[in-house]
Coordinates of C-alpha atoms and ligand atoms in Angstrom, one line a residue:
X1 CA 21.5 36.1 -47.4
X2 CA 19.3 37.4 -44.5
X3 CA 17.9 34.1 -43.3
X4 CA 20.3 34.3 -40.6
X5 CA 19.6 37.5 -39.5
X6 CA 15.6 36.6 -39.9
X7 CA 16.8 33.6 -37.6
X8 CA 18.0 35.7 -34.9
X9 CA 14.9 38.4 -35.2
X10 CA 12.8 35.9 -34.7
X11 CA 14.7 34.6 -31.5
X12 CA 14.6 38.0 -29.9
X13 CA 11.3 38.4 -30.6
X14 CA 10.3 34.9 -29.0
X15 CA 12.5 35.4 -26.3
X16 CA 10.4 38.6 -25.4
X17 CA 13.6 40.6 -25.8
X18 CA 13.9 43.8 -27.2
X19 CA 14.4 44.9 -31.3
X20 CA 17.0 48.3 -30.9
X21 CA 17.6 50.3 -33.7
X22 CA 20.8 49.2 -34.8
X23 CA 19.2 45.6 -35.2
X24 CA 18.4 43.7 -38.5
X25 CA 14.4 43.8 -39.1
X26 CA 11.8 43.0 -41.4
X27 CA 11.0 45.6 -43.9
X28 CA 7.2 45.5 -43.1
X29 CA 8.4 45.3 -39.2
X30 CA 9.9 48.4 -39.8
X31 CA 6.6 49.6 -41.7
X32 CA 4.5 48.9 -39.2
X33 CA 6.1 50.3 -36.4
X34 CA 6.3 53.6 -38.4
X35 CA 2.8 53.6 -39.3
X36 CA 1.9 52.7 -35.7
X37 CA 4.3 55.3 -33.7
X38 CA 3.8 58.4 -36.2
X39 CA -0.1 57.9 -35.8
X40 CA 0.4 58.0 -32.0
X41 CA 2.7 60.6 -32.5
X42 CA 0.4 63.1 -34.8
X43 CA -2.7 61.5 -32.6
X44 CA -0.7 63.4 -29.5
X45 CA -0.4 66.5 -31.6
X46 CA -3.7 66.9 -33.2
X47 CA -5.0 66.0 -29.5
X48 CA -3.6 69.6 -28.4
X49 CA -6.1 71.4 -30.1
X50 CA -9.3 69.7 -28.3
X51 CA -8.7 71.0 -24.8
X52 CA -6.3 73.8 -26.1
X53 CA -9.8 75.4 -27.1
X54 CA -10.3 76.0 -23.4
X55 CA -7.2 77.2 -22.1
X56 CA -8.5 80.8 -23.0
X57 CA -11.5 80.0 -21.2
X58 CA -10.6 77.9 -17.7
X59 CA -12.6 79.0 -14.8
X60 CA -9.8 79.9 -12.3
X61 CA -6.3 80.6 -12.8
X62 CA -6.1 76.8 -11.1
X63 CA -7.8 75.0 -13.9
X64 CA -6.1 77.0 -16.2
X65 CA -2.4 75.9 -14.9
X66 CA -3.2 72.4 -15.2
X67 CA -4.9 72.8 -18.3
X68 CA -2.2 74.2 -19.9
X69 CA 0.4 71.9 -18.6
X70 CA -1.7 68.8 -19.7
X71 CA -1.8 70.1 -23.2
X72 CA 2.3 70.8 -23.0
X73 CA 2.1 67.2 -21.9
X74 CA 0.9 66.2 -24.7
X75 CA 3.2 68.1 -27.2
X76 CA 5.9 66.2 -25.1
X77 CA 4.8 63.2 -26.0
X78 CA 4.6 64.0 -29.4
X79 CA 8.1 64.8 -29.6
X80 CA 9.1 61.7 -27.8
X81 CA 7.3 59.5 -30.3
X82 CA 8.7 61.6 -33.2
X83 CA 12.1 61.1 -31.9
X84 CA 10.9 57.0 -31.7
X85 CA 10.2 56.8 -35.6
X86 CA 13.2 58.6 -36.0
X87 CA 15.4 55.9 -35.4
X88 CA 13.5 53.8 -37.6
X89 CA 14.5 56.4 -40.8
X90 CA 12.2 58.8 -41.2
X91 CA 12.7 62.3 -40.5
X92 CA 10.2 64.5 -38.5
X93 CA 9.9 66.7 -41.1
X94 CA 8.3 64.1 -43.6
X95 CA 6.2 62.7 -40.8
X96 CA 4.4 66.1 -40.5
X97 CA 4.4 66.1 -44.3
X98 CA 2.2 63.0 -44.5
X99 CA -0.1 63.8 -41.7
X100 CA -0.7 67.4 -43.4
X101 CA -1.2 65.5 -46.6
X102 CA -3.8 63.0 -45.3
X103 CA -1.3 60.5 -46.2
X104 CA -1.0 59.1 -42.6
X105 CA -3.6 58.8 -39.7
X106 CA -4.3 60.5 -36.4
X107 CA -6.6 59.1 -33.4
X108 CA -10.3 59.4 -34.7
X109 CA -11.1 61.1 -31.2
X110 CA -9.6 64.0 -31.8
X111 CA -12.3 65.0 -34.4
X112 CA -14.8 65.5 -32.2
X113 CA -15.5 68.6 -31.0
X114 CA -14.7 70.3 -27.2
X115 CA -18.9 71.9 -26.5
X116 CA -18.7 73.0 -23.1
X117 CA -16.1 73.2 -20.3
X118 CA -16.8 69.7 -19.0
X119 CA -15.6 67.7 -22.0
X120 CA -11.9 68.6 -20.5
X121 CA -13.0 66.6 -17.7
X122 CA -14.7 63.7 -20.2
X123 CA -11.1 64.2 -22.3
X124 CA -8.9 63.3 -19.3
X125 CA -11.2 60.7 -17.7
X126 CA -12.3 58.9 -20.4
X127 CA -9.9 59.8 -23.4
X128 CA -6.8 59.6 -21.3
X129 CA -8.5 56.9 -19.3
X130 CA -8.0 54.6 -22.8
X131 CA -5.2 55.9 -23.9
X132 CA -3.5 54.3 -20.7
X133 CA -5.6 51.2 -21.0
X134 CA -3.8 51.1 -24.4
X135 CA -0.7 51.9 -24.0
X136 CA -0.2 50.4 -20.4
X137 CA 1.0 47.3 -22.1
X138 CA 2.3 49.1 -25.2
X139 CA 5.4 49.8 -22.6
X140 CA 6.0 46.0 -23.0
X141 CA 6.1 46.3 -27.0
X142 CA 9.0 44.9 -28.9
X143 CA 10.4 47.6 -30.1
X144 CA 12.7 49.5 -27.2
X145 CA 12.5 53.1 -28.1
X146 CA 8.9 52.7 -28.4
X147 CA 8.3 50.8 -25.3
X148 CA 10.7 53.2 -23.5
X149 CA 9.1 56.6 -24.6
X150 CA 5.7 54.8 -23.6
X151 CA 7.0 54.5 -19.9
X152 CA 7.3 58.3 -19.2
X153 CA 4.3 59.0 -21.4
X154 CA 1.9 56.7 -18.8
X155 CA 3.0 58.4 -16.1
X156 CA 1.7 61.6 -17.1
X157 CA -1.3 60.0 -18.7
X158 CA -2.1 58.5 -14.8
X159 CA -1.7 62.7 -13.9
X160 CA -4.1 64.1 -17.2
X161 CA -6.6 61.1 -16.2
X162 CA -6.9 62.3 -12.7
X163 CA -7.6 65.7 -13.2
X164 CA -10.4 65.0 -15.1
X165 CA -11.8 62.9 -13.1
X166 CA -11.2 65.6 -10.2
X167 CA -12.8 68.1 -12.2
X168 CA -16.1 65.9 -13.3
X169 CA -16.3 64.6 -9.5
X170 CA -15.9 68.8 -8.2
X171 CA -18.6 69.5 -11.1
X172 CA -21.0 66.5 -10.0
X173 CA -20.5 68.7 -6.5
X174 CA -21.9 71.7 -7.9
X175 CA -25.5 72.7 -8.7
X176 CA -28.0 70.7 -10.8
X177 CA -26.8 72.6 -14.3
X178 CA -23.1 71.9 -13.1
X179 CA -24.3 67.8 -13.1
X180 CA -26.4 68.0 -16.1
X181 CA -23.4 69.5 -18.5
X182 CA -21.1 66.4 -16.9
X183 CA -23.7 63.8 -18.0
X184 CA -24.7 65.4 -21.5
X185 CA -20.1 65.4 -22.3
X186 CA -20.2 62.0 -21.2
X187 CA -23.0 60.9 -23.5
X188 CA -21.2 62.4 -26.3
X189 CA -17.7 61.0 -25.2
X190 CA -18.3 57.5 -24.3
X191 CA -18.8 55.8 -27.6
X192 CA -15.8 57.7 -29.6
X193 CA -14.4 57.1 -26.7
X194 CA -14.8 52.9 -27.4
X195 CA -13.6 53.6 -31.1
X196 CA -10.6 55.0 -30.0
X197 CA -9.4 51.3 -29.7
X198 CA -9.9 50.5 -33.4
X199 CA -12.0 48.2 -35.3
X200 CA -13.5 44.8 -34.0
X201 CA -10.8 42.1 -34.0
X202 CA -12.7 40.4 -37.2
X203 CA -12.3 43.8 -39.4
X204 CA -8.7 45.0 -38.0
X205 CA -6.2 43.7 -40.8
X206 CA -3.4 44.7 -38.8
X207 CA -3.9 42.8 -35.3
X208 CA -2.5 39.3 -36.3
X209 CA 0.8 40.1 -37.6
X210 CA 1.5 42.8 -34.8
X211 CA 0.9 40.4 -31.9
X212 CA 2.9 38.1 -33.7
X213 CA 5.5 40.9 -33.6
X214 CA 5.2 41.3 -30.2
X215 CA 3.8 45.2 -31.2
X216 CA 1.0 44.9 -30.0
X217 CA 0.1 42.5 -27.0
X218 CA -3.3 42.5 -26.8
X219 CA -6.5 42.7 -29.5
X220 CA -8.4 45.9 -29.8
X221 CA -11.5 44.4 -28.2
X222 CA -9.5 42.9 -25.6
X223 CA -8.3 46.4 -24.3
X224 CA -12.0 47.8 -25.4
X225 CA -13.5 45.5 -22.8
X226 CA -11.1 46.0 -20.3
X227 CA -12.0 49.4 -20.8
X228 CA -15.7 49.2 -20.2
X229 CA -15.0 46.9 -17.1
X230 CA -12.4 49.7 -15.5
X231 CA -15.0 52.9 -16.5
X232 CA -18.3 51.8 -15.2
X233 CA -17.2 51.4 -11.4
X234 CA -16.0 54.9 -11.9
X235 CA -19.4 55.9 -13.1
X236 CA -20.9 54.6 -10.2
X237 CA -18.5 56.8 -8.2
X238 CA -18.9 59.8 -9.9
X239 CA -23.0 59.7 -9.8
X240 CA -22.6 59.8 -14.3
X241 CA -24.3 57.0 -16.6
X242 CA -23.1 55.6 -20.0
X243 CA -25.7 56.0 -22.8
X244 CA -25.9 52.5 -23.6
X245 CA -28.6 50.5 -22.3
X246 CA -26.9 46.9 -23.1
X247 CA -24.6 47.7 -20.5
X248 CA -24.7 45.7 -18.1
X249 CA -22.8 43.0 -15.8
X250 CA -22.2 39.3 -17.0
X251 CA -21.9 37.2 -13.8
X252 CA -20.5 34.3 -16.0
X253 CA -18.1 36.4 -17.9
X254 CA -16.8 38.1 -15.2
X255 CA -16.9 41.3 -17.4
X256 CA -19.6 44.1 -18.5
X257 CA -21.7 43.5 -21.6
X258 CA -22.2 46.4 -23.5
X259 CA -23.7 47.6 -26.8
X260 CA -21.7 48.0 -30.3
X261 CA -20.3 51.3 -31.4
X262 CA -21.8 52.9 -34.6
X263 CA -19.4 51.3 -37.1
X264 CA -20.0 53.4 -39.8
X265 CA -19.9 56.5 -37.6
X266 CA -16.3 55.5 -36.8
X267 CA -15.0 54.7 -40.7
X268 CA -16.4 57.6 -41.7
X269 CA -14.4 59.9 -39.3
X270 CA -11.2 57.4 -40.1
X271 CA -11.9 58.8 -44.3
X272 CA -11.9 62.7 -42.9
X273 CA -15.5 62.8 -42.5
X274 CA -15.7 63.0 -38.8
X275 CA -17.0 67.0 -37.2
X276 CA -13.7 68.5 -37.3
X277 CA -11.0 66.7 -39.4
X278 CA -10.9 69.2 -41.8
X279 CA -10.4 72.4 -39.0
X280 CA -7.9 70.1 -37.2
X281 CA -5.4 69.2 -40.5
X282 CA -6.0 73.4 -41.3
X283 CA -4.9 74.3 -38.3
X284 CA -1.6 71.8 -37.8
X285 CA -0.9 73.3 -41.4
X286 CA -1.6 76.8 -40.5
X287 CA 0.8 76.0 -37.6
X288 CA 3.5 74.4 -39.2
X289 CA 3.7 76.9 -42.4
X290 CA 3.8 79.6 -39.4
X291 CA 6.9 77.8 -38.2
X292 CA 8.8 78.1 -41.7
X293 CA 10.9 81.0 -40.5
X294 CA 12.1 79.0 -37.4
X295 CA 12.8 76.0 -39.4
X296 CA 14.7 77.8 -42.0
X297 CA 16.7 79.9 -39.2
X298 CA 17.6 77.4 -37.5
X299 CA 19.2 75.4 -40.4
X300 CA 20.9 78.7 -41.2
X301 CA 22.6 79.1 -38.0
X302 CA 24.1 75.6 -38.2
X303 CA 25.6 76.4 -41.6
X304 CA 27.0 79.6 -40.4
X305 CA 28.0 77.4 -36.9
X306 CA 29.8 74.8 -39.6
X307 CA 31.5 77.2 -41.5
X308 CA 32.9 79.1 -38.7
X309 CA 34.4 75.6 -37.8
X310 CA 36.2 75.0 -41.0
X311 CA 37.5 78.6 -40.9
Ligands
FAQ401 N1 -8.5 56.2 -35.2 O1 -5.8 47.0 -38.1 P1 -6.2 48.0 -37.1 C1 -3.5 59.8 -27.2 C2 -7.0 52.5 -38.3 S1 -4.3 58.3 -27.4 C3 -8.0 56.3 -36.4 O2 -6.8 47.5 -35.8 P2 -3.8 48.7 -35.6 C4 -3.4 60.4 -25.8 C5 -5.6 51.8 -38.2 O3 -4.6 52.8 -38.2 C6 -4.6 58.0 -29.1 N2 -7.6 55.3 -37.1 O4 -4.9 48.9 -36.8 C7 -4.0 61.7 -25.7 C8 -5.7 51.1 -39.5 O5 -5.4 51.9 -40.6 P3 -3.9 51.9 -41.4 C9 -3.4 57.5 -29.9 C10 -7.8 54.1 -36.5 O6 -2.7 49.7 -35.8 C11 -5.2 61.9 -24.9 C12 -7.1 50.6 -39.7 O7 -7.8 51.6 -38.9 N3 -3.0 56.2 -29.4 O8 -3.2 60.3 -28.2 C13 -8.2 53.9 -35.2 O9 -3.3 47.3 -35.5 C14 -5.8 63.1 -24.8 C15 -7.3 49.2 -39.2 O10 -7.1 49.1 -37.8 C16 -2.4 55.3 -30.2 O11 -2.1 55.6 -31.3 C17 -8.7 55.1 -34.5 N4 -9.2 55.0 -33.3 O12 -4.6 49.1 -34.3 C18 -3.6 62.9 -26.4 C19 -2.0 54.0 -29.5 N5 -8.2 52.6 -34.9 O13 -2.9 52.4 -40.4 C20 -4.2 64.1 -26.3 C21 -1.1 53.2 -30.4 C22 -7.8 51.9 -36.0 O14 -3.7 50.5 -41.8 C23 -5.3 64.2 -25.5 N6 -1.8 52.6 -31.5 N7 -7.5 52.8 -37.0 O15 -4.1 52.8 -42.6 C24 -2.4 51.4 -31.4 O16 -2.5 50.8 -30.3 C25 -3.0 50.8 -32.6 O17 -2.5 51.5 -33.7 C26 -4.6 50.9 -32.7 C27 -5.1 50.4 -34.0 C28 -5.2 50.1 -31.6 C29 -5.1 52.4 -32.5

């Protein structure tokens, strides 16, 4: 009989305590939360390869360091969140599986394309700028390895948000074709940038139940709006505009008005038909059949450590 045990999940859960691993939980608690973390998870993986298309390129040996300690950042994070749907029983290896397969999702942002130098700069401002406005309060989500991994991963989200901020606000320092390549990434950025919070609250099947969960603890357009009202003062700073011209403040509201994303645009990059889903899954493949050999060393040296041990 698990009403009892439903009992107490659901007093842990009001209380605003903590599930651990070792806990009773619903099945589709446990479903959700694996859906949710391996997406951020593979979303911090896929995100690599963005930005790791400059690390070749970075102007000075400067903006290459922290370039390519943003992106080992990120494959950090990855592994932390791995490790998170771990203890919810699912292996790694069968995460990867279904991302490679298209059987699980990844952050639609990541299949846009990196043009020119000074979308590493958009990335880390505005990207990374809503990743923290999303997961800020994910470190308060009910479930404690999640909520703990997403500690450490803000703090180096504040760091990858600030130095592309730095580099956009040194850019907007530069010369006139410096300013212009900062203003034509942010055109491109900003909206995929607003998608990257999900669907409107009316079309997001999965809101309702996850708040109720204490998952998530606040709507996607909550957090989208929040957003918009944290970017545009940092606009002003930085001498950029957002293409949108139903921006604008809303005395009563407190808050910015502002246009609707393209929808459509953002469903169809969700299905695989954004500008690079297809390179991005090739190349997480490429990389992971490339990894065989370590995988299947690795397994073999623990046998050989096992059955030294019985010797
Ligand atoms: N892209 O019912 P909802 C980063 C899917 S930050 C693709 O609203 P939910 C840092 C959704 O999965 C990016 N798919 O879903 C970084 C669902 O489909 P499903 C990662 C999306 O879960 C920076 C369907 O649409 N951050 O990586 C998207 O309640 C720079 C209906 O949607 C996180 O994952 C989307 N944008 O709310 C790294 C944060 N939006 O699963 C490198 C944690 C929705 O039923 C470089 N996740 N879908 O088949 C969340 O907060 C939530 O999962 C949401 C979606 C808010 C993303």
């Amino acid at each position: 009989d698990e009403a009892p045990l439903e009992k107490a999940f659901d007093a842990t859960i009001g209380a605003g305590d903590r599930i651990e691993p070792r806990d009773w939980m619903p099945e589709k608690y446990r479903q959700t939360l694996i859906r949710q973390v391996a997406q951020h998870a593979h979303s911090e993986i896929i995100g690599m390869q963005p930005e790791g298309n400059w690390i070749t390129r970075a102007p000075s040996l400067r903006r290459k360091a922290v370039l390519l300690a943003k992106v080992q950042d990120e494959a950090g994070h990855g592994l932390y969140l791995y490790s998170a749907t771990e203890t919810l029983g699912v292996s790694r290896d069968e995460l990867t599986r279904r991302l490679i397969e298209g059987k699980q999702k990844y952050s639609s942002i990541f299949n846009y394309p990196t043009l020119t130098y000074a979308d590493v700069g958009s990335i880390g401002w505005l990207v990374d700028g809503a990743a923290i406005c999303n997961q800020v309060p994910l470190c308060r989500t009910s479930y404690g390895p999640y909520g703990r991994a997403m500690i450490r991963i803000c703090k180096e989200e504040s760091f990858h948000q600030r130095q592309g901020y730095e580099l956009l606000m040194t850019m907007m320092r530069g010369t006139d074709e410096q300013r212009a390549m900062v203003q034509e990434s942010v055109n491109r950025f900003w909206w995929p940038a607003l998608m990257m919070f999900g669907p409107p609250d009316g079309d997001s099947p999965n809101t309702a139940q996850s708040m109720e969960w204490g998952i998530k603890r606040h709507t996607n357009d909550e957090l989208r709006q929040r957003f918009v009202d944290m970017s545009v003062p940092q606009a002003e700073a930085l001498g950029v505009t957002f293409p949108d011209p139903e921006l604008q403040w809303n005395e009563e509201r407190g808050s910015y008005d502002f246009g609707e994303p393209d929808w459509d645009e953002f469903w169809q990059v969700v299905k695989g038909n954004g500008p690079c889903n297809t390179q991005r899954i090739a190349h997480r493949k490429a990389a992971y059949d490339d990894g065989a050999w370590v995988r299947e060393a690795a397994l073999a040296f623990a046998a050989k450590a096992r059955a030294d041990e019985n010797d």
